[in-house]
JSON list of N, CA and C in Angstrom, two decimals:
[
{"chain": "A", "resi": 1, "resn": "MET", "atom": "N", "xyz": [-31.56, 75.79, 56.54]},
{"chain": "A", "resi": 1, "resn": "MET", "atom": "CA", "xyz": [-31.82, 74.65, 56.84]},
{"chain": "A", "resi": 1, "resn": "MET", "atom": "C", "xyz": [-32.42, 73.52, 55.80]},
{"chain": "A", "resi": 2, "resn": "ASP", "atom": "N", "xyz": [-32.02, 73.75, 54.68]},
{"chain": "A", "resi": 2, "resn": "ASP", "atom": "CA", "xyz": [-32.66, 72.79, 53.65]},
{"chain": "A", "resi": 2, "resn": "ASP", "atom": "C", "xyz": [-31.69, 71.33, 53.94]},
{"chain": "A", "resi": 3, "resn": "GLU", "atom": "N", "xyz": [-30.36, 71.68, 54.35]},
{"chain": "A", "resi": 3, "resn": "GLU", "atom": "CA", "xyz": [-29.98, 70.57, 54.25]},
{"chain": "A", "resi": 3, "resn": "GLU", "atom": "C", "xyz": [-30.42, 69.43, 55.29]},
{"chain": "A", "resi": 4, "resn": "LEU", "atom": "N", "xyz": [-31.09, 69.66, 56.25]},
{"chain": "A", "resi": 4, "resn": "LEU", "atom": "CA", "xyz": [-31.94, 69.19, 57.43]},
{"chain": "A", "resi": 4, "resn": "LEU", "atom": "C", "xyz": [-33.06, 68.38, 56.84]},
{"chain": "A", "resi": 5, "resn": "LEU", "atom": "N", "xyz": [-33.73, 68.95, 55.96]},
{"chain": "A", "resi": 5, "resn": "LEU", "atom": "CA", "xyz": [-34.87, 68.64, 54.99]},
{"chain": "A", "resi": 5, "resn": "LEU", "atom": "C", "xyz": [-34.36, 67.67, 54.03]},
{"chain": "A", "resi": 6, "resn": "GLY", "atom": "N", "xyz": [-33.46, 67.74, 53.54]},
{"chain": "A", "resi": 6, "resn": "GLY", "atom": "CA", "xyz": [-32.54, 66.65, 52.78]},
{"chain": "A", "resi": 6, "resn": "GLY", "atom": "C", "xyz": [-32.33, 65.37, 53.55]},
{"chain": "A", "resi": 7, "resn": "ALA", "atom": "N", "xyz": [-31.37, 65.94, 54.90]},
{"chain": "A", "resi": 7, "resn": "ALA", "atom": "CA", "xyz": [-31.39, 64.68, 55.80]},
{"chain": "A", "resi": 7, "resn": "ALA", "atom": "C", "xyz": [-32.45, 63.71, 56.00]},
{"chain": "A", "resi": 8, "resn": "THR", "atom": "N", "xyz": [-33.63, 64.59, 56.32]},
{"chain": "A", "resi": 8, "resn": "THR", "atom": "CA", "xyz": [-34.71, 63.65, 56.82]},
{"chain": "A", "resi": 8, "resn": "THR", "atom": "C", "xyz": [-35.31, 62.90, 55.72]},
{"chain": "A", "resi": 9, "resn": "ALA", "atom": "N", "xyz": [-35.11, 63.28, 54.23]},
{"chain": "A", "resi": 9, "resn": "ALA", "atom": "CA", "xyz": [-35.37, 62.45, 53.01]},
{"chain": "A", "resi": 9, "resn": "ALA", "atom": "C", "xyz": [-34.74, 60.99, 53.12]},
{"chain": "A", "resi": 10, "resn": "VAL", "atom": "N", "xyz": [-33.29, 61.52, 53.15]},
{"chain": "A", "resi": 10, "resn": "VAL", "atom": "CA", "xyz": [-32.27, 60.48, 52.95]},
{"chain": "A", "resi": 10, "resn": "VAL", "atom": "C", "xyz": [-32.41, 59.42, 54.42]},
{"chain": "A", "resi": 11, "resn": "ILE", "atom": "N", "xyz": [-32.64, 59.76, 55.43]},
{"chain": "A", "resi": 11, "resn": "ILE", "atom": "CA", "xyz": [-33.04, 58.80, 56.39]},
{"chain": "A", "resi": 11, "resn": "ILE", "atom": "C", "xyz": [-34.10, 58.00, 56.31]},
{"chain": "A", "resi": 12, "resn": "ALA", "atom": "N", "xyz": [-35.46, 58.50, 55.83]},
{"chain": "A", "resi": 12, "resn": "ALA", "atom": "CA", "xyz": [-36.51, 57.86, 55.50]},
{"chain": "A", "resi": 12, "resn": "ALA", "atom": "C", "xyz": [-36.14, 56.92, 54.22]},
{"chain": "A", "resi": 13, "resn": "ALA", "atom": "N", "xyz": [-35.70, 57.36, 53.05]},
{"chain": "A", "resi": 13, "resn": "ALA", "atom": "CA", "xyz": [-35.44, 56.46, 52.03]},
{"chain": "A", "resi": 13, "resn": "ALA", "atom": "C", "xyz": [-34.34, 55.24, 52.75]},
{"chain": "A", "resi": 14, "resn": "LEU", "atom": "N", "xyz": [-33.35, 55.58, 53.48]},
{"chain": "A", "resi": 14, "resn": "LEU", "atom": "CA", "xyz": [-32.29, 54.34, 53.93]},
{"chain": "A", "resi": 14, "resn": "LEU", "atom": "C", "xyz": [-33.36, 53.57, 54.60]},
{"chain": "A", "resi": 15, "resn": "THR", "atom": "N", "xyz": [-34.13, 54.08, 55.55]},
{"chain": "A", "resi": 15, "resn": "THR", "atom": "CA", "xyz": [-35.03, 53.29, 56.44]},
{"chain": "A", "resi": 15, "resn": "THR", "atom": "C", "xyz": [-35.78, 52.17, 55.54]},
{"chain": "A", "resi": 16, "resn": "GLU", "atom": "N", "xyz": [-36.54, 52.95, 54.56]},
{"chain": "A", "resi": 16, "resn": "GLU", "atom": "CA", "xyz": [-37.30, 51.91, 53.31]},
{"chain": "A", "resi": 16, "resn": "GLU", "atom": "C", "xyz": [-36.26, 50.85, 52.72]},
{"chain": "A", "resi": 17, "resn": "LEU", "atom": "N", "xyz": [-35.23, 51.41, 52.55]},
{"chain": "A", "resi": 17, "resn": "LEU", "atom": "CA", "xyz": [-34.25, 50.19, 51.52]},
{"chain": "A", "resi": 17, "resn": "LEU", "atom": "C", "xyz": [-34.08, 48.98, 52.75]},
{"chain": "A", "resi": 18, "resn": "THR", "atom": "N", "xyz": [-33.38, 49.64, 53.99]},
{"chain": "A", "resi": 18, "resn": "THR", "atom": "CA", "xyz": [-32.66, 48.64, 54.49]},
{"chain": "A", "resi": 18, "resn": "THR", "atom": "C", "xyz": [-33.63, 47.80, 55.28]},
{"chain": "A", "resi": 19, "resn": "GLY", "atom": "N", "xyz": [-34.89, 48.41, 55.83]},
{"chain": "A", "resi": 19, "resn": "GLY", "atom": "CA", "xyz": [-35.66, 47.96, 56.71]},
{"chain": "A", "resi": 19, "resn": "GLY", "atom": "C", "xyz": [-35.54, 48.25, 58.18]},
{"chain": "A", "resi": 20, "resn": "THR", "atom": "N", "xyz": [-34.49, 49.07, 58.16]},
{"chain": "A", "resi": 20, "resn": "THR", "atom": "CA", "xyz": [-34.15, 49.80, 59.70]},
{"chain": "A", "resi": 20, "resn": "THR", "atom": "C", "xyz": [-33.63, 51.15, 59.89]},
{"chain": "A", "resi": 21, "resn": "PRO", "atom": "N", "xyz": [-34.18, 52.05, 60.70]},
{"chain": "A", "resi": 21, "resn": "PRO", "atom": "CA", "xyz": [-33.46, 53.11, 60.73]},
{"chain": "A", "resi": 21, "resn": "PRO", "atom": "C", "xyz": [-31.94, 53.09, 60.61]},
{"chain": "A", "resi": 22, "resn": "PRO", "atom": "N", "xyz": [-31.25, 54.08, 60.09]},
{"chain": "A", "resi": 22, "resn": "PRO", "atom": "CA", "xyz": [-29.83, 54.40, 59.94]},
{"chain": "A", "resi": 22, "resn": "PRO", "atom": "C", "xyz": [-29.42, 55.05, 61.72]},
{"chain": "A", "resi": 23, "resn": "HIS", "atom": "N", "xyz": [-27.97, 54.71, 61.66]},
{"chain": "A", "resi": 23, "resn": "HIS", "atom": "CA", "xyz": [-27.44, 55.20, 62.80]},
{"chain": "A", "resi": 23, "resn": "HIS", "atom": "C", "xyz": [-27.09, 56.86, 62.25]},
{"chain": "A", "resi": 24, "resn": "THR", "atom": "N", "xyz": [-27.34, 57.91, 63.26]},
{"chain": "A", "resi": 24, "resn": "THR", "atom": "CA", "xyz": [-26.75, 59.05, 62.82]},
{"chain": "A", "resi": 24, "resn": "THR", "atom": "C", "xyz": [-26.15, 59.64, 63.78]},
{"chain": "A", "resi": 25, "resn": "THR", "atom": "N", "xyz": [-25.32, 60.82, 63.45]},
{"chain": "A", "resi": 25, "resn": "THR", "atom": "CA", "xyz": [-24.52, 61.57, 64.38]},
{"chain": "A", "resi": 25, "resn": "THR", "atom": "C", "xyz": [-24.22, 62.69, 63.99]},
{"chain": "A", "resi": 26, "resn": "ARG", "atom": "N", "xyz": [-24.27, 63.69, 64.87]},
{"chain": "A", "resi": 26, "resn": "ARG", "atom": "CA", "xyz": [-24.01, 65.33, 64.40]},
{"chain": "A", "resi": 26, "resn": "ARG", "atom": "C", "xyz": [-23.00, 65.83, 65.32]},
{"chain": "A", "resi": 27, "resn": "HIS", "atom": "N", "xyz": [-21.84, 66.43, 64.29]},
{"chain": "A", "resi": 27, "resn": "HIS", "atom": "CA", "xyz": [-21.10, 66.86, 65.10]},
{"chain": "A", "resi": 27, "resn": "HIS", "atom": "C", "xyz": [-20.15, 68.12, 64.23]},
{"chain": "A", "resi": 28, "resn": "ASP", "atom": "N", "xyz": [-20.17, 69.12, 64.68]},
{"chain": "A", "resi": 28, "resn": "ASP", "atom": "CA", "xyz": [-19.23, 70.30, 64.03]},
{"chain": "A", "resi": 28, "resn": "ASP", "atom": "C", "xyz": [-20.15, 70.57, 62.85]},
{"chain": "A", "resi": 29, "resn": "GLY", "atom": "N", "xyz": [-21.08, 70.67, 62.79]},
{"chain": "A", "resi": 29, "resn": "GLY", "atom": "CA", "xyz": [-21.82, 70.80, 61.42]},
{"chain": "A", "resi": 29, "resn": "GLY", "atom": "C", "xyz": [-22.15, 69.91, 60.35]},
{"chain": "A", "resi": 30, "resn": "VAL", "atom": "N", "xyz": [-21.88, 68.87, 60.88]},
{"chain": "A", "resi": 30, "resn": "VAL", "atom": "CA", "xyz": [-21.89, 67.48, 59.86]},
{"chain": "A", "resi": 30, "resn": "VAL", "atom": "C", "xyz": [-22.64, 66.47, 60.49]},
{"chain": "A", "resi": 31, "resn": "LEU", "atom": "N", "xyz": [-23.41, 65.97, 59.60]},
{"chain": "A", "resi": 31, "resn": "LEU", "atom": "CA", "xyz": [-24.67, 64.91, 59.71]},
{"chain": "A", "resi": 31, "resn": "LEU", "atom": "C", "xyz": [-23.86, 63.83, 59.43]},
{"chain": "A", "resi": 32, "resn": "THR", "atom": "N", "xyz": [-23.72, 62.51, 59.74]},
{"chain": "A", "resi": 32, "resn": "THR", "atom": "CA", "xyz": [-23.08, 61.45, 59.65]},
{"chain": "A", "resi": 32, "resn": "THR", "atom": "C", "xyz": [-24.09, 60.35, 59.72]},
{"chain": "A", "resi": 33, "resn": "ILE", "atom": "N", "xyz": [-24.45, 59.50, 58.55]},
{"chain": "A", "resi": 33, "resn": "ILE", "atom": "CA", "xyz": [-25.49, 58.52, 58.57]},
{"chain": "A", "resi": 33, "resn": "ILE", "atom": "C", "xyz": [-24.89, 57.16, 58.11]},
{"chain": "A", "resi": 34, "resn": "HIS", "atom": "N", "xyz": [-24.92, 56.29, 58.73]},
{"chain": "A", "resi": 34, "resn": "HIS", "atom": "CA", "xyz": [-24.72, 55.00, 58.83]},
{"chain": "A", "resi": 34, "resn": "HIS", "atom": "C", "xyz": [-25.86, 53.85, 58.44]},
{"chain": "A", "resi": 35, "resn": "ALA", "atom": "N", "xyz": [-25.82, 53.03, 57.69]},
{"chain": "A", "resi": 35, "resn": "ALA", "atom": "CA", "xyz": [-27.11, 51.99, 57.45]},
{"chain": "A", "resi": 35, "resn": "ALA", "atom": "C", "xyz": [-26.40, 50.61, 57.14]},
{"chain": "A", "resi": 36, "resn": "ASP", "atom": "N", "xyz": [-26.77, 49.45, 57.53]},
{"chain": "A", "resi": 36, "resn": "ASP", "atom": "CA", "xyz": [-26.75, 48.45, 57.11]},
{"chain": "A", "resi": 36, "resn": "ASP", "atom": "C", "xyz": [-27.15, 48.11, 55.74]},
{"chain": "A", "resi": 37, "resn": "CYS", "atom": "N", "xyz": [-26.57, 47.88, 54.94]},
{"chain": "A", "resi": 37, "resn": "CYS", "atom": "CA", "xyz": [-27.11, 47.51, 53.42]},
{"chain": "A", "resi": 37, "resn": "CYS", "atom": "C", "xyz": [-27.10, 46.40, 53.03]},
{"chain": "A", "resi": 38, "resn": "SER", "atom": "N", "xyz": [-26.95, 45.18, 53.99]},
{"chain": "A", "resi": 38, "resn": "SER", "atom": "CA", "xyz": [-26.62, 43.89, 53.95]},
{"chain": "A", "resi": 38, "resn": "SER", "atom": "C", "xyz": [-27.62, 43.26, 53.15]},
{"chain": "A", "resi": 39, "resn": "ARG", "atom": "N", "xyz": [-28.86, 43.80, 53.65]},
{"chain": "A", "resi": 39, "resn": "ARG", "atom": "CA", "xyz": [-30.26, 42.85, 52.86]},
{"chain": "A", "resi": 39, "resn": "ARG", "atom": "C", "xyz": [-30.92, 43.91, 51.87]},
{"chain": "A", "resi": 40, "resn": "VAL", "atom": "N", "xyz": [-30.05, 44.57, 51.18]},
{"chain": "A", "resi": 40, "resn": "VAL", "atom": "CA", "xyz": [-30.65, 45.45, 50.35]},
{"chain": "A", "resi": 40, "resn": "VAL", "atom": "C", "xyz": [-30.67, 44.61, 48.81]},
{"chain": "A", "resi": 41, "resn": "PRO", "atom": "N", "xyz": [-31.94, 44.24, 48.18]},
{"chain": "A", "resi": 41, "resn": "PRO", "atom": "CA", "xyz": [-31.77, 43.64, 46.93]},
{"chain": "A", "resi": 41, "resn": "PRO", "atom": "C", "xyz": [-31.03, 44.46, 46.25]},
{"chain": "A", "resi": 42, "resn": "ALA", "atom": "N", "xyz": [-30.37, 43.25, 45.24]},
{"chain": "A", "resi": 42, "resn": "ALA", "atom": "CA", "xyz": [-29.79, 43.95, 43.87]},
{"chain": "A", "resi": 42, "resn": "ALA", "atom": "C", "xyz": [-30.50, 44.84, 43.21]},
{"chain": "A", "resi": 43, "resn": "GLU", "atom": "N", "xyz": [-31.51, 44.80, 42.86]},
{"chain": "A", "resi": 43, "resn": "GLU", "atom": "CA", "xyz": [-32.48, 45.59, 41.96]},
{"chain": "A", "resi": 43, "resn": "GLU", "atom": "C", "xyz": [-32.84, 46.94, 42.57]},
{"chain": "A", "resi": 44, "resn": "HIS", "atom": "N", "xyz": [-32.37, 47.01, 44.01]},
{"chain": "A", "resi": 44, "resn": "HIS", "atom": "CA", "xyz": [-32.47, 48.49, 44.54]},
{"chain": "A", "resi": 44, "resn": "HIS", "atom": "C", "xyz": [-31.06, 49.13, 44.53]},
{"chain": "A", "resi": 45, "resn": "TRP", "atom": "N", "xyz": [-30.38, 48.80, 44.46]},
{"chain": "A", "resi": 45, "resn": "TRP", "atom": "CA", "xyz": [-28.92, 49.21, 44.36]},
{"chain": "A", "resi": 45, "resn": "TRP", "atom": "C", "xyz": [-28.91, 50.62, 43.76]},
{"chain": "A", "resi": 46, "resn": "HIS", "atom": "N", "xyz": [-29.13, 50.89, 42.75]},
{"chain": "A", "resi": 46, "resn": "HIS", "atom": "CA", "xyz": [-29.12, 51.88, 41.95]},
{"chain": "A", "resi": 46, "resn": "HIS", "atom": "C", "xyz": [-29.91, 53.11, 42.93]},
{"chain": "A", "resi": 47, "resn": "HIS", "atom": "N", "xyz": [-31.26, 52.93, 43.49]},
{"chain": "A", "resi": 47, "resn": "HIS", "atom": "CA", "xyz": [-31.59, 53.57, 44.29]},
{"chain": "A", "resi": 47, "resn": "HIS", "atom": "C", "xyz": [-30.89, 54.05, 45.36]},
{"chain": "A", "resi": 48, "resn": "LEU", "atom": "N", "xyz": [-30.08, 53.12, 46.13]},
{"chain": "A", "resi": 48, "resn": "LEU", "atom": "CA", "xyz": [-29.28, 53.29, 46.94]},
{"chain": "A", "resi": 48, "resn": "LEU", "atom": "C", "xyz": [-28.23, 54.18, 46.88]},
{"chain": "A", "resi": 49, "resn": "VAL", "atom": "N", "xyz": [-27.67, 54.13, 45.70]},
{"chain": "A", "resi": 49, "resn": "VAL", "atom": "CA", "xyz": [-26.46, 54.68, 45.30]},
{"chain": "A", "resi": 49, "resn": "VAL", "atom": "C", "xyz": [-26.78, 56.47, 44.94]},
{"chain": "A", "resi": 50, "resn": "THR", "atom": "N", "xyz": [-27.99, 56.33, 44.43]},
{"chain": "A", "resi": 50, "resn": "THR", "atom": "CA", "xyz": [-28.86, 57.69, 44.10]},
{"chain": "A", "resi": 50, "resn": "THR", "atom": "C", "xyz": [-28.98, 58.48, 45.85]},
{"chain": "A", "resi": 51, "resn": "VAL", "atom": "N", "xyz": [-29.31, 57.76, 46.61]},
{"chain": "A", "resi": 51, "resn": "VAL", "atom": "CA", "xyz": [-29.67, 58.30, 48.10]},
{"chain": "A", "resi": 51, "resn": "VAL", "atom": "C", "xyz": [-28.18, 58.57, 48.38]},
{"chain": "A", "resi": 52, "resn": "LEU", "atom": "N", "xyz": [-27.01, 57.75, 48.27]},
{"chain": "A", "resi": 52, "resn": "LEU", "atom": "CA", "xyz": [-26.06, 58.54, 48.87]},
{"chain": "A", "resi": 52, "resn": "LEU", "atom": "C", "xyz": [-25.11, 59.50, 48.24]},
{"chain": "A", "resi": 53, "resn": "GLU", "atom": "N", "xyz": [-25.47, 59.84, 47.06]},
{"chain": "A", "resi": 53, "resn": "GLU", "atom": "CA", "xyz": [-24.82, 60.84, 46.22]},
{"chain": "A", "resi": 53, "resn": "GLU", "atom": "C", "xyz": [-25.73, 62.18, 46.64]},
{"chain": "A", "resi": 54, "resn": "THR", "atom": "N", "xyz": [-26.34, 62.22, 47.62]},
{"chain": "A", "resi": 54, "resn": "THR", "atom": "CA", "xyz": [-27.05, 63.52, 48.04]},
{"chain": "A", "resi": 54, "resn": "THR", "atom": "C", "xyz": [-26.02, 64.07, 49.39]},
{"chain": "A", "resi": 55, "resn": "GLY", "atom": "N", "xyz": [-25.21, 63.07, 49.46]},
{"chain": "A", "resi": 55, "resn": "GLY", "atom": "CA", "xyz": [-24.15, 63.69, 50.54]},
{"chain": "A", "resi": 55, "resn": "GLY", "atom": "C", "xyz": [-22.94, 64.04, 50.26]},
{"chain": "A", "resi": 56, "resn": "THR", "atom": "N", "xyz": [-22.43, 64.65, 51.05]},
{"chain": "A", "resi": 56, "resn": "THR", "atom": "CA", "xyz": [-21.15, 65.56, 50.47]},
{"chain": "A", "resi": 56, "resn": "THR", "atom": "C", "xyz": [-20.18, 64.62, 50.14]},
{"chain": "A", "resi": 57, "resn": "THR", "atom": "N", "xyz": [-20.09, 63.59, 50.81]},
{"chain": "A", "resi": 57, "resn": "THR", "atom": "CA", "xyz": [-19.08, 62.41, 50.86]},
{"chain": "A", "resi": 57, "resn": "THR", "atom": "C", "xyz": [-19.74, 60.96, 51.07]},
{"chain": "A", "resi": 58, "resn": "TYR", "atom": "N", "xyz": [-19.38, 59.90, 50.69]},
{"chain": "A", "resi": 58, "resn": "TYR", "atom": "CA", "xyz": [-20.24, 58.66, 50.80]},
{"chain": "A", "resi": 58, "resn": "TYR", "atom": "C", "xyz": [-19.38, 57.41, 50.64]},
{"chain": "A", "resi": 59, "resn": "GLY", "atom": "N", "xyz": [-19.58, 56.37, 51.17]},
{"chain": "A", "resi": 59, "resn": "GLY", "atom": "CA", "xyz": [-18.97, 54.99, 50.71]},
{"chain": "A", "resi": 59, "resn": "GLY", "atom": "C", "xyz": [-19.55, 53.69, 51.50]},
{"chain": "A", "resi": 60, "resn": "MET", "atom": "N", "xyz": [-18.77, 52.75, 51.36]},
{"chain": "A", "resi": 60, "resn": "MET", "atom": "CA", "xyz": [-19.33, 51.54, 51.70]},
{"chain": "A", "resi": 60, "resn": "MET", "atom": "C", "xyz": [-18.35, 50.73, 52.75]},
{"chain": "A", "resi": 61, "resn": "THR", "atom": "N", "xyz": [-18.52, 50.21, 53.66]},
{"chain": "A", "resi": 61, "resn": "THR", "atom": "CA", "xyz": [-17.59, 49.41, 54.29]},
{"chain": "A", "resi": 61, "resn": "THR", "atom": "C", "xyz": [-18.05, 47.98, 54.64]},
{"chain": "A", "resi": 62, "resn": "THR", "atom": "N", "xyz": [-17.30, 46.92, 54.38]},
{"chain": "A", "resi": 62, "resn": "THR", "atom": "CA", "xyz": [-17.33, 45.44, 54.74]},
{"chain": "A", "resi": 62, "resn": "THR", "atom": "C", "xyz": [-16.58, 45.00, 55.66]},
{"chain": "A", "resi": 63, "resn": "THR", "atom": "N", "xyz": [-17.48, 44.65, 56.49]},
{"chain": "A", "resi": 63, "resn": "THR", "atom": "CA", "xyz": [-16.59, 43.87, 57.87]},
{"chain": "A", "resi": 63, "resn": "THR", "atom": "C", "xyz": [-16.22, 42.36, 57.70]},
{"chain": "A", "resi": 64, "resn": "ALA", "atom": "N", "xyz": [-15.31, 42.02, 58.27]},
{"chain": "A", "resi": 64, "resn": "ALA", "atom": "CA", "xyz": [-14.86, 40.28, 57.86]},
{"chain": "A", "resi": 64, "resn": "ALA", "atom": "C", "xyz": [-16.12, 39.69, 58.20]},
{"chain": "A", "resi": 65, "resn": "ALA", "atom": "N", "xyz": [-16.95, 40.03, 59.00]},
{"chain": "A", "resi": 65, "resn": "ALA", "atom": "CA", "xyz": [-18.15, 38.94, 59.25]},
{"chain": "A", "resi": 65, "resn": "ALA", "atom": "C", "xyz": [-19.13, 39.02, 58.05]},
{"chain": "A", "resi": 66, "resn": "GLY", "atom": "N", "xyz": [-18.77, 40.05, 56.82]},
{"chain": "A", "resi": 66, "resn": "GLY", "atom": "CA", "xyz": [-19.55, 39.98, 55.60]},
{"chain": "A", "resi": 66, "resn": "GLY", "atom": "C", "xyz": [-20.67, 41.09, 55.82]},
{"chain": "A", "resi": 67, "resn": "THR", "atom": "N", "xyz": [-20.97, 41.74, 57.20]},
{"chain": "A", "resi": 67, "resn": "THR", "atom": "CA", "xyz": [-21.89, 43.03, 57.08]},
{"chain": "A", "resi": 67, "resn": "THR", "atom": "C", "xyz": [-21.29, 44.18, 55.93]},
{"chain": "A", "resi": 68, "resn": "SER", "atom": "N", "xyz": [-22.39, 44.67, 55.47]},
{"chain": "A", "resi": 68, "resn": "SER", "atom": "CA", "xyz": [-21.71, 45.89, 54.77]},
{"chain": "A", "resi": 68, "resn": "SER", "atom": "C", "xyz": [-22.78, 47.05, 55.08]},
{"chain": "A", "resi": 69, "resn": "THR", "atom": "N", "xyz": [-21.76, 48.10, 55.34]},
{"chain": "A", "resi": 69, "resn": "THR", "atom": "CA", "xyz": [-22.44, 49.40, 55.74]},
{"chain": "A", "resi": 69, "resn": "THR", "atom": "C", "xyz": [-22.19, 50.70, 54.81]},
{"chain": "A", "resi": 70, "resn": "VAL", "atom": "N", "xyz": [-23.05, 51.14, 54.62]},
{"chain": "A", "resi": 70, "resn": "VAL", "atom": "CA", "xyz": [-23.22, 52.52, 53.59]},
{"chain": "A", "resi": 70, "resn": "VAL", "atom": "C", "xyz": [-23.04, 53.69, 54.66]},
{"chain": "A", "resi": 71, "resn": "TRP", "atom": "N", "xyz": [-22.39, 54.65, 54.33]},
{"chain": "A", "resi": 71, "resn": "TRP", "atom": "CA", "xyz": [-22.44, 56.08, 55.05]},
{"chain": "A", "resi": 71, "resn": "TRP", "atom": "C", "xyz": [-22.44, 57.14, 54.16]},
{"chain": "A", "resi": 72, "resn": "LEU", "atom": "N", "xyz": [-23.05, 58.39, 54.52]},
{"chain": "A", "resi": 72, "resn": "LEU", "atom": "CA", "xyz": [-22.59, 59.65, 53.96]},
{"chain": "A", "resi": 72, "resn": "LEU", "atom": "C", "xyz": [-22.53, 60.63, 55.01]},
{"chain": "A", "resi": 73, "resn": "ARG", "atom": "N", "xyz": [-22.04, 61.70, 54.58]},
{"chain": "A", "resi": 73, "resn": "ARG", "atom": "CA", "xyz": [-22.02, 62.64, 55.52]},
{"chain": "A", "resi": 73, "resn": "ARG", "atom": "C", "xyz": [-22.60, 63.92, 54.47]},
{"chain": "A", "resi": 74, "resn": "ILE", "atom": "N", "xyz": [-23.45, 64.91, 55.49]},
{"chain": "A", "resi": 74, "resn": "ILE", "atom": "CA", "xyz": [-24.10, 65.97, 55.02]},
{"chain": "A", "resi": 74, "resn": "ILE", "atom": "C", "xyz": [-23.54, 67.23, 55.95]},
{"chain": "A", "resi": 75, "resn": "GLU", "atom": "N", "xyz": [-23.05, 68.05, 55.11]},
{"chain": "A", "resi": 75, "resn": "GLU", "atom": "CA", "xyz": [-22.76, 69.38, 55.75]},
{"chain": "A", "resi": 75, "resn": "GLU", "atom": "C", "xyz": [-23.88, 70.18, 55.85]},
{"chain": "A", "resi": 76, "resn": "LEU", "atom": "N", "xyz": [-24.33, 70.72, 57.12]},
{"chain": "A", "resi": 76, "resn": "LEU", "atom": "CA", "xyz": [-25.22, 71.51, 57.43]},
{"chain": "A", "resi": 76, "resn": "LEU", "atom": "C", "xyz": [-25.09, 72.81, 57.32]},
{"chain": "A", "resi": 77, "resn": "GLY", "atom": "N", "xyz": [-24.03, 73.46, 57.15]},
{"chain": "A", "resi": 77, "resn": "GLY", "atom": "CA", "xyz": [-23.78, 74.52, 56.68]},
{"chain": "A", "resi": 77, "resn": "GLY", "atom": "C", "xyz": [-23.90, 75.75, 58.01]},
{"chain": "A", "resi": 78, "resn": "GLU", "atom": "N", "xyz": [-23.72, 74.61, 59.27]},
{"chain": "A", "resi": 78, "resn": "GLU", "atom": "CA", "xyz": [-23.67, 75.63, 60.56]},
{"chain": "A", "resi": 78, "resn": "GLU", "atom": "C", "xyz": [-22.59, 76.20, 60.90]},
{"chain": "A", "resi": 79, "resn": "THR", "atom": "N", "xyz": [-22.51, 77.40, 61.51]},
{"chain": "A", "resi": 79, "resn": "THR", "atom": "CA", "xyz": [-21.10, 77.94, 61.85]},
{"chain": "A", "resi": 79, "resn": "THR", "atom": "C", "xyz": [-21.12, 77.29, 63.47]},
{"chain": "A", "resi": 80, "resn": "PRO", "atom": "N", "xyz": [-19.75, 76.85, 63.39]},
{"chain": "A", "resi": 80, "resn": "PRO", "atom": "CA", "xyz": [-19.78, 76.03, 65.00]},
{"chain": "A", "resi": 80, "resn": "PRO", "atom": "C", "xyz": [-19.50, 77.18, 65.95]},
{"chain": "A", "resi": 81, "resn": "ARG", "atom": "N", "xyz": [-19.89, 76.58, 67.20]},
{"chain": "A", "resi": 81, "resn": "ARG", "atom": "CA", "xyz": [-19.77, 77.99, 68.19]},
{"chain": "A", "resi": 81, "resn": "ARG", "atom": "C", "xyz": [-18.43, 77.60, 69.04]},
{"chain": "A", "resi": 82, "resn": "PRO", "atom": "N", "xyz": [-18.06, 78.82, 69.44]},
{"chain": "A", "resi": 82, "resn": "PRO", "atom": "CA", "xyz": [-16.62, 79.11, 70.13]},
{"chain": "A", "resi": 82, "resn": "PRO", "atom": "C", "xyz": [-16.62, 78.41, 71.34]}
]
């Protein structure tokens, strides 16, 4: 369950960086985390990328309205139940 401890740290770091808790979903042994990064100051982007790099995969999406959202996936190492 080290992945869950890591996920807790990621959620805390994203909350601190963005000012609001990220949205999380858990499905088939994968935790996906989305956070609005529109208000993260430029001087904190290096830290934001460091947090994102803890995920199995990560990225950023920008909407037509100009809102930027970062996301990452963390594989929890769980065996799916039949």
